[in-house]
Each structure stands twice: as structure tokens, then as C-alpha cells.
mmCIF file of C-alpha atoms and ligand atoms in Angstrom:
data_model
loop_
_atom_site.group_PDB
_atom_site.id
_atom_site.type_symbol
_atom_site.label_atom_id
_atom_site.label_comp_id
_atom_site.label_asym_id
_atom_site.label_seq_id
_atom_site.Cartn_x
_atom_site.Cartn_y
_atom_site.Cartn_z
ATOM 1 C CA MET J 28 23.689 11.178 1.636
ATOM 2 C CA HIS J 29 20.207 11.485 2.945
ATOM 3 C CA ARG J 30 19.645 7.745 2.712
ATOM 4 C CA ILE J 31 22.880 6.868 4.436
ATOM 5 C CA LEU J 32 22.228 9.290 7.270
ATOM 6 C CA ALA J 33 18.766 7.824 7.717
ATOM 7 C CA TRP J 34 20.127 4.359 8.201
ATOM 8 C CA ILE J 35 22.761 5.471 10.677
ATOM 9 C CA CYS J 36 20.224 7.379 12.732
ATOM 10 C CA ALA J 37 17.645 4.624 12.644
ATOM 11 C CA ALA J 38 20.161 1.936 13.408
ATOM 12 C CA GLY J 39 21.738 3.783 16.303
ATOM 13 C CA VAL J 40 20.250 1.784 19.127
ATOM 14 C CA ALA J 41 20.321 2.699 22.761
ATOM 15 C CA LEU J 42 24.077 3.176 23.268
ATOM 16 C CA LEU J 43 24.144 6.963 22.960
ATOM 17 C CA ALA J 44 20.966 7.523 24.870
ATOM 18 C CA ALA J 45 21.725 5.253 27.770
ATOM 19 C CA GLY J 46 22.589 7.023 30.977
ATOM 20 C CA CYS J 47 21.695 10.509 29.774
ATOM 21 C CA GLY J 48 18.530 10.706 31.837
ATOM 22 C CA GLU J 49 15.155 11.451 30.397
ATOM 23 C CA SER J 50 14.458 14.866 28.923
ATOM 24 C CA GLY J 51 10.769 14.968 29.884
ATOM 25 C CA PRO J 52 8.516 17.420 28.020
ATOM 26 C CA VAL J 53 10.493 19.957 25.973
ATOM 27 C CA THR J 54 9.881 22.594 23.323
ATOM 28 C CA VAL J 55 11.115 21.460 19.916
ATOM 29 C CA HIS J 56 11.557 23.289 16.629
ATOM 30 C CA LEU J 57 9.788 21.016 14.164
ATOM 31 C CA PHE J 58 7.753 20.816 10.975
ATOM 32 C CA ALA J 59 4.014 20.896 11.572
ATOM 33 C CA PHE J 60 0.596 21.800 10.277
ATOM 34 C CA ASP J 61 -0.783 25.226 11.129
ATOM 35 C CA ARG J 62 -4.560 25.007 11.130
ATOM 36 C CA ALA J 63 -4.917 28.811 11.052
ATOM 37 C CA THR J 64 -3.219 29.064 7.666
ATOM 38 C CA GLY J 65 -3.808 25.507 6.408
ATOM 39 C CA THR J 66 -0.111 25.168 5.625
ATOM 40 C CA TYR J 67 2.869 23.167 6.801
ATOM 41 C CA GLY J 68 5.940 24.929 8.101
ATOM 42 C CA GLU J 69 8.513 25.147 10.883
ATOM 43 C CA ARG J 70 7.228 25.910 14.370
ATOM 44 C CA ASP J 71 8.262 25.695 18.012
ATOM 45 C CA VAL J 72 6.026 23.180 19.754
ATOM 46 C CA ARG J 73 6.026 21.896 23.311
ATOM 47 C CA LEU J 74 5.747 18.106 23.345
ATOM 48 C CA ASP J 75 3.811 17.786 26.590
ATOM 49 C CA ASP J 76 3.656 13.999 26.761
ATOM 50 C CA LEU J 77 7.270 13.348 25.818
ATOM 51 C CA ASP J 78 9.399 11.275 28.188
ATOM 52 C CA ASP J 79 12.655 11.402 26.282
ATOM 53 C CA LEU J 80 13.660 13.507 23.300
ATOM 54 C CA THR J 81 16.742 11.512 22.304
ATOM 55 C CA GLN J 82 14.849 8.250 22.128
ATOM 56 C CA MET J 83 11.727 10.070 20.837
ATOM 57 C CA ARG J 84 9.588 8.262 23.337
ATOM 58 C CA GLY J 85 6.537 9.350 25.273
ATOM 59 C CA ALA J 86 3.063 8.356 26.407
ATOM 60 C CA SER J 87 1.669 8.450 22.851
ATOM 61 C CA VAL J 88 4.482 7.073 20.739
ATOM 62 C CA GLU J 89 7.732 5.182 21.071
ATOM 63 C CA PHE J 90 10.055 5.219 18.070
ATOM 64 C CA VAL J 91 11.866 2.048 17.062
ATOM 65 C CA GLY J 92 14.903 2.153 14.784
ATOM 66 C CA GLY J 93 16.870 -0.546 13.013
ATOM 67 C CA ALA J 94 13.989 -3.031 12.814
ATOM 68 C CA THR J 95 13.370 -5.378 9.907
ATOM 69 C CA LEU J 96 9.879 -5.881 8.551
ATOM 70 C CA VAL J 97 9.366 -9.260 7.008
ATOM 71 C CA THR J 98 6.551 -10.230 4.698
ATOM 72 C CA ASP J 99 6.926 -13.940 4.621
ATOM 73 C CA LEU J 100 5.322 -16.063 1.899
ATOM 74 C CA LEU J 101 6.408 -19.268 3.622
ATOM 75 C CA GLU J 102 4.439 -18.252 6.699
ATOM 76 C CA ALA J 103 1.564 -17.188 4.469
ATOM 77 C CA SER J 104 1.314 -20.631 2.924
ATOM 78 C CA ALA J 105 1.735 -22.350 6.299
ATOM 79 C CA ASP J 106 -0.923 -20.259 8.052
ATOM 80 C CA PRO J 107 -2.830 -17.771 5.882
ATOM 81 C CA THR J 108 -4.658 -16.358 8.909
ATOM 82 C CA GLY J 109 -1.583 -16.085 11.145
ATOM 83 C CA ASP J 110 0.021 -12.888 12.383
ATOM 84 C CA GLN J 111 3.558 -13.853 11.355
ATOM 85 C CA ILE J 112 3.066 -13.101 7.650
ATOM 86 C CA LEU J 113 3.965 -9.469 8.234
ATOM 87 C CA ARG J 114 6.118 -9.085 11.295
ATOM 88 C CA ALA J 115 8.700 -6.738 12.809
ATOM 89 C CA GLU J 116 11.990 -8.165 13.971
ATOM 90 C CA GLY J 117 14.733 -6.601 16.059
ATOM 91 C CA GLY J 118 15.320 -2.911 16.414
ATOM 92 C CA GLY J 119 15.504 -0.716 19.477
ATOM 93 C CA PRO J 120 15.319 2.866 20.692
ATOM 94 C CA VAL J 121 16.453 5.497 18.210
ATOM 95 C CA SER J 122 19.069 8.086 19.121
ATOM 96 C CA CYS J 123 18.086 11.500 17.879
ATOM 97 C CA SER J 124 20.294 14.540 18.211
ATOM 98 C CA PHE J 125 19.208 18.047 19.214
ATOM 99 C CA THR J 126 20.881 21.251 20.316
ATOM 100 C CA GLU J 127 19.162 23.581 22.778
ATOM 101 C CA ARG J 128 19.074 27.273 21.937
ATOM 102 C CA ASP J 129 17.102 29.693 24.121
ATOM 103 C CA GLY J 130 14.981 26.928 25.583
ATOM 104 C CA VAL J 131 14.095 25.389 22.220
ATOM 105 C CA PHE J 132 15.574 22.132 20.943
ATOM 106 C CA HIS J 133 16.715 22.218 17.306
ATOM 107 C CA ALA J 134 17.396 19.008 15.383
ATOM 108 C CA ASP J 135 20.984 18.378 14.313
ATOM 109 C CA ASP J 136 20.000 16.179 11.371
ATOM 110 C CA TYR J 137 17.075 15.629 9.061
ATOM 111 C CA GLU J 138 15.958 12.365 10.656
ATOM 112 C CA SER J 139 15.760 13.906 14.136
ATOM 113 C CA LEU J 140 13.604 16.717 12.721
ATOM 114 C CA ASP J 141 11.483 14.166 10.874
ATOM 115 C CA MET J 142 10.953 12.006 13.958
ATOM 116 C CA ALA J 143 10.060 14.957 16.197
ATOM 117 C CA SER J 144 7.599 16.209 13.581
ATOM 118 C CA SER J 145 6.125 12.757 13.161
ATOM 119 C CA TYR J 146 5.873 12.333 16.932
ATOM 120 C CA PHE J 147 3.951 15.589 17.123
ATOM 121 C CA ALA J 148 1.503 14.505 14.378
ATOM 122 C CA LEU J 149 0.855 11.131 16.023
ATOM 123 C CA TRP J 150 0.416 12.747 19.429
ATOM 124 C CA GLN J 151 -2.098 15.209 17.975
ATOM 125 C CA ALA J 152 -3.951 12.337 16.290
ATOM 126 C CA ARG J 153 -4.156 10.444 19.564
ATOM 127 C CA GLU J 154 -5.380 13.564 21.383
ATOM 128 C CA LEU J 155 -8.148 13.935 18.789
ATOM 129 C CA PHE J 156 -9.441 10.409 19.361
ATOM 130 C CA VAL J 157 -9.257 10.793 23.139
ATOM 131 C CA ASP J 158 -11.186 14.059 22.788
ATOM 132 C CA LEU J 159 -13.782 12.170 20.730
ATOM 133 C CA GLY J 160 -14.271 9.744 23.597
ATOM 134 C CA VAL J 161 -11.945 6.850 22.754
ATOM 135 C CA ASP J 162 -10.611 5.373 25.993
ATOM 136 C CA PRO J 163 -6.888 6.282 26.305
ATOM 137 C CA ALA J 164 -6.311 2.889 27.938
ATOM 138 C CA GLN J 165 -7.408 1.273 24.667
ATOM 139 C CA LEU J 166 -4.817 3.267 22.758
ATOM 140 C CA GLY J 167 -1.807 2.967 25.045
ATOM 141 C CA THR J 168 1.625 3.761 23.618
ATOM 142 C CA ILE J 169 2.152 2.874 19.988
ATOM 143 C CA ARG J 170 5.462 1.905 18.389
ATOM 144 C CA ALA J 171 6.506 3.865 15.316
ATOM 145 C CA TYR J 172 8.994 1.894 13.207
ATOM 146 C CA TYR J 173 11.285 4.476 11.681
ATOM 147 C CA HIS J 174 12.837 3.652 8.302
ATOM 148 C CA PRO J 175 12.725 -0.102 8.845
ATOM 149 C CA ARG J 176 14.586 -2.462 6.572
ATOM 150 C CA ILE J 177 11.871 -4.186 4.583
ATOM 151 C CA GLU J 178 12.145 -7.745 3.309
ATOM 152 C CA PHE J 179 9.385 -8.773 0.962
ATOM 153 C CA LEU J 180 8.344 -12.300 0.073
ATOM 154 C CA THR J 181 10.972 -14.349 1.865
ATOM 155 C CA ARG J 182 13.969 -14.009 4.128
ATOM 156 C CA LEU J 183 16.010 -15.548 1.310
ATOM 157 C CA VAL J 184 15.800 -12.433 -0.858
ATOM 158 C CA PRO J 185 16.700 -9.414 1.257
ATOM 159 C CA THR J 186 15.565 -6.058 -0.046
ATOM 160 C CA PHE J 187 16.314 -2.608 1.230
ATOM 161 C CA TRP J 188 14.430 0.460 -0.009
ATOM 162 C CA ASN J 189 11.272 -1.276 -1.003
ATOM 163 C CA LEU J 190 8.762 1.177 0.305
ATOM 164 C CA THR J 191 9.143 4.940 0.268
ATOM 165 C CA ASP J 192 6.930 8.016 0.372
ATOM 166 C CA ASN J 193 4.107 6.442 2.325
ATOM 167 C CA ALA J 194 2.903 5.704 5.846
ATOM 168 C CA ALA J 195 1.003 2.764 7.234
ATOM 169 C CA TYR J 196 -0.447 1.116 10.302
ATOM 170 C CA ALA J 197 0.154 -2.614 10.683
ATOM 171 C CA PRO J 198 -2.163 -4.435 13.124
ATOM 172 C CA SER J 199 -0.035 -7.591 13.000
ATOM 173 C CA PHE J 200 2.567 -5.896 15.194
ATOM 174 C CA ASP J 201 0.436 -2.910 16.237
ATOM 175 C CA GLY J 202 2.856 -0.347 14.882
ATOM 176 C CA PHE J 203 3.155 2.518 12.453
ATOM 177 C CA LEU J 204 5.574 2.312 9.551
ATOM 178 C CA ILE J 205 7.436 5.484 8.810
ATOM 179 C CA VAL J 206 9.367 5.031 5.601
ATOM 180 C CA PRO J 207 11.781 7.418 3.877
ATOM 181 C CA HIS J 208 10.401 10.348 1.977
ATOM 182 C CA VAL J 209 12.667 10.462 -1.031
ATOM 183 C CA ALA J 210 10.735 10.758 -4.288
ATOM 184 C CA ILE J 211 8.002 13.359 -3.892
ATOM 185 C CA ALA J 212 8.617 17.063 -3.390
ATOM 186 C CA GLY J 213 5.889 17.594 -0.815
ATOM 187 C CA THR J 214 5.271 17.517 2.933
ATOM 188 C CA PRO J 215 6.642 14.148 4.070
ATOM 189 C CA PHE J 216 3.891 11.637 4.776
ATOM 190 C CA SER J 217 5.383 11.159 8.235
ATOM 191 C CA THR J 218 4.672 14.777 9.148
ATOM 192 C CA ASN J 219 1.350 15.194 7.314
ATOM 193 C CA LEU J 220 -1.150 15.587 10.158
ATOM 194 C CA GLY J 221 -4.079 14.418 8.034
ATOM 195 C CA ILE J 222 -2.304 11.292 6.818
ATOM 196 C CA MET J 223 -0.968 10.344 10.249
ATOM 197 C CA THR J 224 -4.443 10.842 11.734
ATOM 198 C CA HIS J 225 -5.893 8.681 8.922
ATOM 199 C CA GLU J 226 -3.366 5.989 9.897
ATOM 200 C CA TYR J 227 -4.223 6.409 13.567
ATOM 201 C CA GLY J 228 -7.854 6.002 12.476
ATOM 202 C CA HIS J 229 -6.966 2.522 11.216
ATOM 203 C CA ARG J 230 -5.601 1.741 14.667
ATOM 204 C CA VAL J 231 -8.786 2.947 16.338
ATOM 205 C CA PHE J 232 -10.786 0.822 13.860
ATOM 206 C CA ASN J 233 -8.602 -2.114 14.891
ATOM 207 C CA ARG J 234 -9.436 -1.427 18.542
ATOM 208 C CA LEU J 235 -13.172 -0.796 18.168
ATOM 209 C CA VAL J 236 -14.129 -3.147 15.320
ATOM 210 C CA ASP J 237 -11.487 -5.883 15.493
ATOM 211 C CA HIS J 238 -11.066 -5.591 19.285
ATOM 212 C CA GLY J 239 -7.292 -5.343 18.869
ATOM 213 C CA SER J 240 -6.895 -8.536 16.839
ATOM 214 C CA THR J 241 -3.455 -8.796 15.197
ATOM 215 C CA VAL J 242 -5.146 -10.317 12.145
ATOM 216 C CA PRO J 243 -8.235 -8.596 10.743
ATOM 217 C CA VAL J 244 -11.283 -10.459 12.033
ATOM 218 C CA SER J 245 -12.604 -10.605 8.455
ATOM 219 C CA VAL J 246 -9.552 -12.691 7.521
ATOM 220 C CA LYS J 247 -9.375 -14.707 10.731
ATOM 221 C CA LYS J 248 -13.016 -15.738 10.532
ATOM 222 C CA GLY J 249 -12.938 -16.411 6.795
ATOM 223 C CA TRP J 250 -15.514 -13.856 5.657
ATOM 224 C CA SER J 251 -16.626 -13.926 2.035
ATOM 225 C CA GLU J 252 -14.363 -12.104 -0.420
ATOM 226 C CA ILE J 253 -17.109 -9.519 -0.992
ATOM 227 C CA ALA J 254 -17.474 -8.826 2.737
ATOM 228 C CA GLN J 255 -13.684 -8.600 3.161
ATOM 229 C CA ARG J 256 -13.392 -6.129 0.305
ATOM 230 C CA GLN J 257 -16.099 -3.952 1.788
ATOM 231 C CA ILE J 258 -14.758 -3.806 5.315
ATOM 232 C CA ARG J 259 -11.325 -2.876 3.955
ATOM 233 C CA ALA J 260 -12.919 -0.115 1.886
ATOM 234 C CA VAL J 261 -15.018 1.141 4.780
ATOM 235 C CA ASP J 262 -11.937 1.159 7.033
ATOM 236 C CA GLU J 263 -10.234 3.447 4.466
ATOM 237 C CA GLY J 264 -13.236 5.742 4.107
ATOM 238 C CA LEU J 265 -13.848 6.147 7.832
ATOM 239 C CA ALA J 266 -10.151 6.876 8.472
ATOM 240 C CA ASP J 267 -10.435 9.826 6.070
ATOM 241 C CA VAL J 268 -13.162 11.370 8.254
ATOM 242 C CA PHE J 269 -10.588 11.898 10.993
ATOM 243 C CA GLY J 270 -7.838 13.116 8.648
ATOM 244 C CA HIS J 271 -10.240 15.779 7.496
ATOM 245 C CA LEU J 272 -11.550 16.651 10.957
ATOM 246 C CA ILE J 273 -8.095 17.380 12.376
ATOM 247 C CA THR J 274 -6.891 19.473 9.417
ATOM 248 C CA GLY J 275 -10.104 20.961 8.051
ATOM 249 C CA GLN J 276 -8.778 19.888 4.636
ATOM 250 C CA SER J 277 -11.012 17.707 2.453
ATOM 251 C CA ASP J 278 -7.930 16.771 0.389
ATOM 252 C CA PHE J 279 -5.441 16.391 3.230
ATOM 253 C CA ILE J 280 -3.139 14.076 1.232
ATOM 254 C CA ARG J 281 -2.528 16.781 -1.381
ATOM 255 C CA PRO J 282 0.259 18.646 0.502
ATOM 256 C CA SER J 283 2.317 15.442 0.325
ATOM 257 C CA LEU J 284 1.997 14.933 -3.424
ATOM 258 C CA GLY J 285 4.050 17.859 -4.703
ATOM 259 C CA ASP J 286 3.107 18.930 -8.225
ATOM 260 C CA ASP J 287 1.789 15.556 -9.325
ATOM 261 C CA ASP J 288 -1.313 13.641 -8.236
ATOM 262 C CA PHE J 289 0.125 10.133 -8.752
ATOM 263 C CA GLY J 290 -3.368 8.988 -9.682
ATOM 264 C CA ILE J 291 -4.500 9.578 -6.103
ATOM 265 C CA ASP J 292 -8.035 10.952 -6.233
ATOM 266 C CA ARG J 293 -9.274 11.280 -2.676
ATOM 267 C CA ASP J 294 -10.627 14.828 -2.253
ATOM 268 C CA MET J 295 -13.664 14.298 -0.016
ATOM 269 C CA SER J 296 -15.408 17.431 -1.302
ATOM 270 C CA VAL J 297 -15.860 15.843 -4.740
ATOM 271 C CA ARG J 298 -19.382 14.444 -5.263
ATOM 272 C CA ARG J 299 -18.617 10.748 -5.636
ATOM 273 C CA VAL J 300 -21.312 8.319 -6.712
ATOM 274 C CA MET J 301 -20.614 4.597 -6.777
ATOM 275 C CA SER J 302 -20.969 3.589 -10.425
ATOM 276 C CA GLU J 303 -22.612 0.425 -11.716
ATOM 277 C CA ALA J 304 -19.193 -0.665 -12.979
ATOM 278 C CA ALA J 305 -17.737 -0.228 -9.475
ATOM 279 C CA VAL J 306 -20.624 -2.218 -8.005
ATOM 280 C CA THR J 307 -20.115 -5.036 -10.509
ATOM 281 C CA ASP J 308 -16.391 -5.011 -9.783
ATOM 282 C CA LEU J 309 -17.067 -5.208 -6.045
ATOM 283 C CA LEU J 310 -19.695 -7.936 -6.152
ATOM 284 C CA THR J 311 -18.024 -10.276 -8.646
ATOM 285 C CA PRO J 312 -14.708 -11.501 -7.281
ATOM 286 C CA PRO J 313 -12.854 -14.088 -9.384
ATOM 287 C CA ALA J 314 -14.735 -17.394 -9.363
ATOM 288 C CA ASP J 315 -11.582 -19.491 -9.050
ATOM 289 C CA GLY J 316 -10.844 -18.037 -5.632
ATOM 290 C CA SER J 317 -7.464 -16.767 -6.805
ATOM 291 C CA LEU J 318 -6.056 -13.774 -5.014
ATOM 292 C CA GLU J 319 -6.923 -10.602 -6.828
ATOM 293 C CA VAL J 320 -5.856 -7.158 -5.780
ATOM 294 C CA TYR J 321 -8.956 -5.083 -5.118
ATOM 295 C CA ASP J 322 -8.254 -1.402 -4.565
ATOM 296 C CA ALA J 323 -10.291 -0.676 -1.465
ATOM 297 C CA HIS J 324 -9.490 3.048 -1.712
ATOM 298 C CA LEU J 325 -11.997 3.550 -4.560
ATOM 299 C CA LEU J 326 -15.060 2.515 -2.573
ATOM 300 C CA GLY J 327 -13.442 4.064 0.497
ATOM 301 C CA ALA J 328 -13.315 7.435 -1.275
ATOM 302 C CA VAL J 329 -17.058 7.232 -2.008
ATOM 303 C CA VAL J 330 -17.773 6.492 1.669
ATOM 304 C CA ALA J 331 -15.499 9.336 2.792
ATOM 305 C CA ALA J 332 -17.040 11.830 0.356
ATOM 306 C CA ALA J 333 -20.578 10.934 1.510
ATOM 307 C CA LEU J 334 -19.602 11.507 5.126
ATOM 308 C CA TRP J 335 -17.903 14.810 4.253
ATOM 309 C CA ARG J 336 -21.125 15.924 2.537
ATOM 310 C CA LEU J 337 -23.079 14.965 5.650
ATOM 311 C CA GLY J 338 -20.746 17.019 7.845
ATOM 312 C CA GLU J 339 -21.155 20.008 5.538
ATOM 313 C CA ASP J 340 -24.949 19.711 5.445
ATOM 314 C CA LEU J 341 -25.171 19.377 9.232
ATOM 315 C CA GLY J 342 -22.585 22.126 9.679
ATOM 316 C CA ASP J 343 -20.818 19.829 12.124
ATOM 317 C CA HIS J 344 -18.080 17.421 11.018
ATOM 318 C CA ARG J 345 -17.271 16.526 14.613
ATOM 319 C CA ARG J 346 -20.754 15.051 15.093
ATOM 320 C CA VAL J 347 -20.210 12.871 12.048
ATOM 321 C CA ALA J 348 -16.896 11.681 13.487
ATOM 322 C CA LEU J 349 -18.619 10.825 16.786
ATOM 323 C CA ALA J 350 -21.307 8.894 14.884
ATOM 324 C CA VAL J 351 -18.594 6.985 12.997
ATOM 325 C CA LEU J 352 -16.879 5.956 16.239
ATOM 326 C CA ASP J 353 -20.224 4.877 17.732
ATOM 327 C CA ALA J 354 -20.986 2.847 14.610
ATOM 328 C CA GLU J 355 -17.524 1.237 14.813
ATOM 329 C CA ARG J 356 -18.221 0.209 18.436
ATOM 330 C CA ASP J 357 -21.622 -1.264 17.497
ATOM 331 C CA LEU J 358 -20.119 -3.108 14.560
ATOM 332 C CA GLY J 359 -17.325 -4.538 16.718
ATOM 333 C CA ASP J 360 -19.864 -5.875 19.232
ATOM 334 C CA ALA J 361 -22.029 -7.360 16.470
ATOM 335 C CA ILE J 362 -19.033 -9.050 14.824
ATOM 336 C CA ALA J 363 -17.854 -10.480 18.149
ATOM 337 C CA GLN J 364 -21.258 -12.096 18.700
ATOM 338 C CA THR J 365 -21.489 -13.662 15.220
ATOM 339 C CA PRO J 366 -19.406 -16.643 14.054
ATOM 340 C CA LYS J 367 -19.146 -15.440 10.438
ATOM 341 C CA TYR J 368 -20.420 -11.919 10.038
ATOM 342 C CA ASP J 369 -21.981 -10.902 6.715
ATOM 343 C CA PHE J 370 -20.662 -7.348 6.491
ATOM 344 C CA SER J 371 -21.872 -4.869 3.892
ATOM 345 C CA THR J 372 -21.229 -1.204 3.185
ATOM 346 C CA LEU J 373 -24.982 -0.552 3.253
ATOM 347 C CA GLU J 374 -25.345 -2.006 6.728
ATOM 348 C CA LEU J 375 -22.506 0.184 8.013
ATOM 349 C CA LEU J 376 -24.039 3.317 6.476
ATOM 350 C CA GLY J 377 -27.315 2.397 8.198
ATOM 351 C CA ARG J 378 -25.467 2.134 11.511
ATOM 352 C CA ILE J 379 -24.021 5.623 11.039
ATOM 353 C CA ALA J 380 -27.440 7.064 10.065
ATOM 354 C CA SER J 381 -28.963 5.495 13.187
ATOM 355 C CA LYS J 382 -26.808 7.837 15.289
ATOM 356 C CA PHE J 383 -28.844 10.822 14.046
ATOM 357 C CA ASP J 384 -32.504 11.674 14.672
ATOM 358 C CA GLY J 385 -35.261 13.457 12.790
ATOM 359 C CA GLU J 386 -34.205 15.844 10.048
ATOM 360 C CA ASP J 387 -30.539 14.997 10.470
ATOM 361 C CA ARG J 388 -31.178 11.306 9.865
ATOM 362 C CA THR J 389 -33.265 12.197 6.818
ATOM 363 C CA THR J 390 -30.317 14.230 5.535
ATOM 364 C CA ALA J 391 -27.890 11.348 6.107
ATOM 365 C CA CYS J 392 -30.156 8.805 4.430
ATOM 366 C CA ALA J 393 -30.719 11.057 1.404
ATOM 367 C CA ILE J 394 -26.954 11.392 0.859
ATOM 368 C CA PHE J 395 -26.325 7.670 1.264
ATOM 369 C CA ARG J 396 -29.191 6.759 -1.105
ATOM 370 C CA ASP J 397 -27.883 9.203 -3.693
ATOM 371 C CA ARG J 398 -24.251 8.094 -3.554
ATOM 372 C CA PHE J 399 -24.927 4.344 -3.276
ATOM 373 C CA ALA J 400 -28.031 3.930 -5.474
ATOM 374 C CA ALA J 401 -26.321 1.386 -7.728
ATOM 375 C CA LEU J 402 -25.158 -0.704 -4.763
ATOM 376 C CA ILE J 403 -28.624 -0.560 -3.146
ATOM 377 C CA ALA J 404 -30.137 -1.814 -6.411
ATOM 378 C CA ALA J 405 -27.603 -4.625 -6.821
ATOM 379 C CA ASP J 406 -27.138 -5.828 -3.243
ATOM 380 C CA THR J 407 -30.619 -7.035 -2.375
ATOM 381 C CA THR J 408 -29.495 -9.118 0.582
ATOM 382 C CA HIS J 409 -28.474 -6.115 2.665
ATOM 383 C CA SER J 410 -30.213 -2.919 3.667
ATOM 384 C CA MET J 411 -29.338 0.391 5.284
ATOM 385 C CA GLY J 412 -31.415 -0.370 8.372
ATOM 386 C CA ALA J 413 -32.102 3.095 9.789
ATOM 387 C CA CYS J 414 -32.652 4.359 6.218
ATOM 388 C CA PRO J 415 -35.700 2.442 4.973
HETATM 389 ZN ZN1 LIG Q 12 -5.553 3.886 4.898
#
């Protein structure tokens, strides 16, 4: 029932909404994070930047329903660095349904509640980055693809519910993927403020480091496998800094995992030290050049935990987030000026440390040296710069 409803709602393109006039900002009863209690629950929230409630469209986000996402192996073999390998096709405005009671709009179906809640989380994420000094013009309005049909591998083998209980940002079409939450008894990923801010963090990384490229610059410019692995990992780790900052939760994914952990070990407050085995794994990609799946989240979690520790020791997580954004800007400029950039985790940590002075820099360097000792010992071609 739930699945069928989702498809009808998502597929209901503009017909119903056309001609109704825009709602403008309204107060909506939705599902949201309450920072005071650290819990998710139902609340009445005014969506100040909303243009239209039915189409769930505003300055921050524009929902798209009924789209098909194609991951196309034929395109991948024709042009491995192209932006058509993962692409969004079709779709249009969604048509949500609400009933107004005493000045508050209540959703008439689950998907309308889900979209309003997701809109709120993405809006809050965007507000955070603007507050941290990211130019709103760089962020613009993002498309959120709601419950897209997903076709993996080739158009010849259509698939339907291929991806559930997750959220993602895709630079190739500059959009968020909001997929059905069907299997896990927790806060839906789409409404988890920490997760949606993490995803928005990937978009900011795309803007500041990749300068909005639809294909990661590391792929487009043919970086070494080791450099590509590290920038993917760093992207994951830095995104966690913002998921934590907005929620105050070091394990902000947890509310979406129900009673299980699904092998997801990302609590930033855990003291994570990069092991020699992890360093060996990172620095020795398969010699035959074959594609191997490297889980960037493992190294990413070490980066995130080091930055959480720094925020705790400085008593100021916001300053760490500002340093991260500054380091992302510097990195983006350096990459743009270099034909084939030789990226390393150590270099990025050095960039972040360089944003602090005196005692604070000493604190940052001590944490980075402690957590990445094995990598420092093994990777003799890179250094942490500001941390001699
Ligand atoms: Zn991520």
C-alpha cells in the first residue's frame, strides 16, 4: 500500500497543481529534529522560503517526481569520464496534498508528510552553510528527486525498487535522491537532519572543491587510484562535520537505523586511529587496474572523528566547520591550477590545521599525528604542511 501510494504521489506531475496559485510560505505540521531534546517528532514549522506547498518548491529545494535515474554501462564504456553514466530522465513537479486546520497545513498522505519534512531538513542544511559563509548564489535551488524509478546497468533491464532506506547527492545531475524508507524502523533518512546536512555537505564540496563539475575532478582529470580513494574518503569525513554541527549528535545516523546497526560504525566521538592494515589497503590498489570497490567511509570516519575531537578540545565545533570550508576553498583553487593534482589526506589535514594559530594549531596537529601516525609513516611523499 505504502509503495503504491508513493508511486502515485511521485508520478502525479503538474496537472493537479496547475492553476491553483502559489501557496507562498506556510506553517506545516511535519516530522523534524528538535535540537532541545535531541529527538525527532511531529512539529508545526513555518517554511519561510517556500513558494508552493503542493509542488513542494521554494528557494532552497524543488521536488521532482516521476523521474527515472539511469546508471548506464554502455555510456560508461563509451566515455568513462562523462556525466551521462548516472543521469536523471523525465519527471516533473510533484503534487502533494494538505488540509489546513487552524492555520496549519496537515499532510493528507505519508508522501506529502515525508516531502515537507525532507524539504525542511534540506532548507535547514542550506541555511547552515549560508550562515557559515557559503555564498547563497553558489547554492541556488537544488532539485530533490523523490522516489525516482531507478534503472541500473542498462536501459535494457528495467528495475524498480533498487535503492531504499538511503539518501544521496549526485553531482552528475546536481540533485538529491530521496528513496523510499521501507526496511528500517527508524527516522527516515529523508527527514534525518544530520544525514540531509551530510548530503548537502557533499554538494558544498562539489561547489568549493570541484567548482560545480558534474563529474568529480579527480575522475575527469584521471588522478591516481590512491588520490581518488582519498578525496572520496575526505569528502565523506568532512560532510560528517556538518551533520554533527547542525544536530549536536556525534552519531547522527543512529536515529535512522532502528534497533540494528547494519554494520554502520560512524560515531564521531569514538577515538578512531587509522590502522596499518587500513593504510596498506589504501595505498595498494590492485595492480591490474581493475575496478575495485574501496569503501571510502572507513577512512572518512577516521577523518570525521579527528575533527570531532578537535571541536571538543577547542570547545568550538563551529570554528572547525569554518576551517573545513576554508580548506575546501583552498583545495579547489589549488586543484584548478594543477593539471593532475596529487591529493593526499595528510595534505588536506595540513590545510585544515593552517586555519588555526598558536595553541589551537598545536592541538589540531597533535590529534592528526595521533590518529594518522601509520599513514604519516607510510606515505613519505606527502606531508601535513602546517603540522611539521
Ligand atoms: Zn556521504
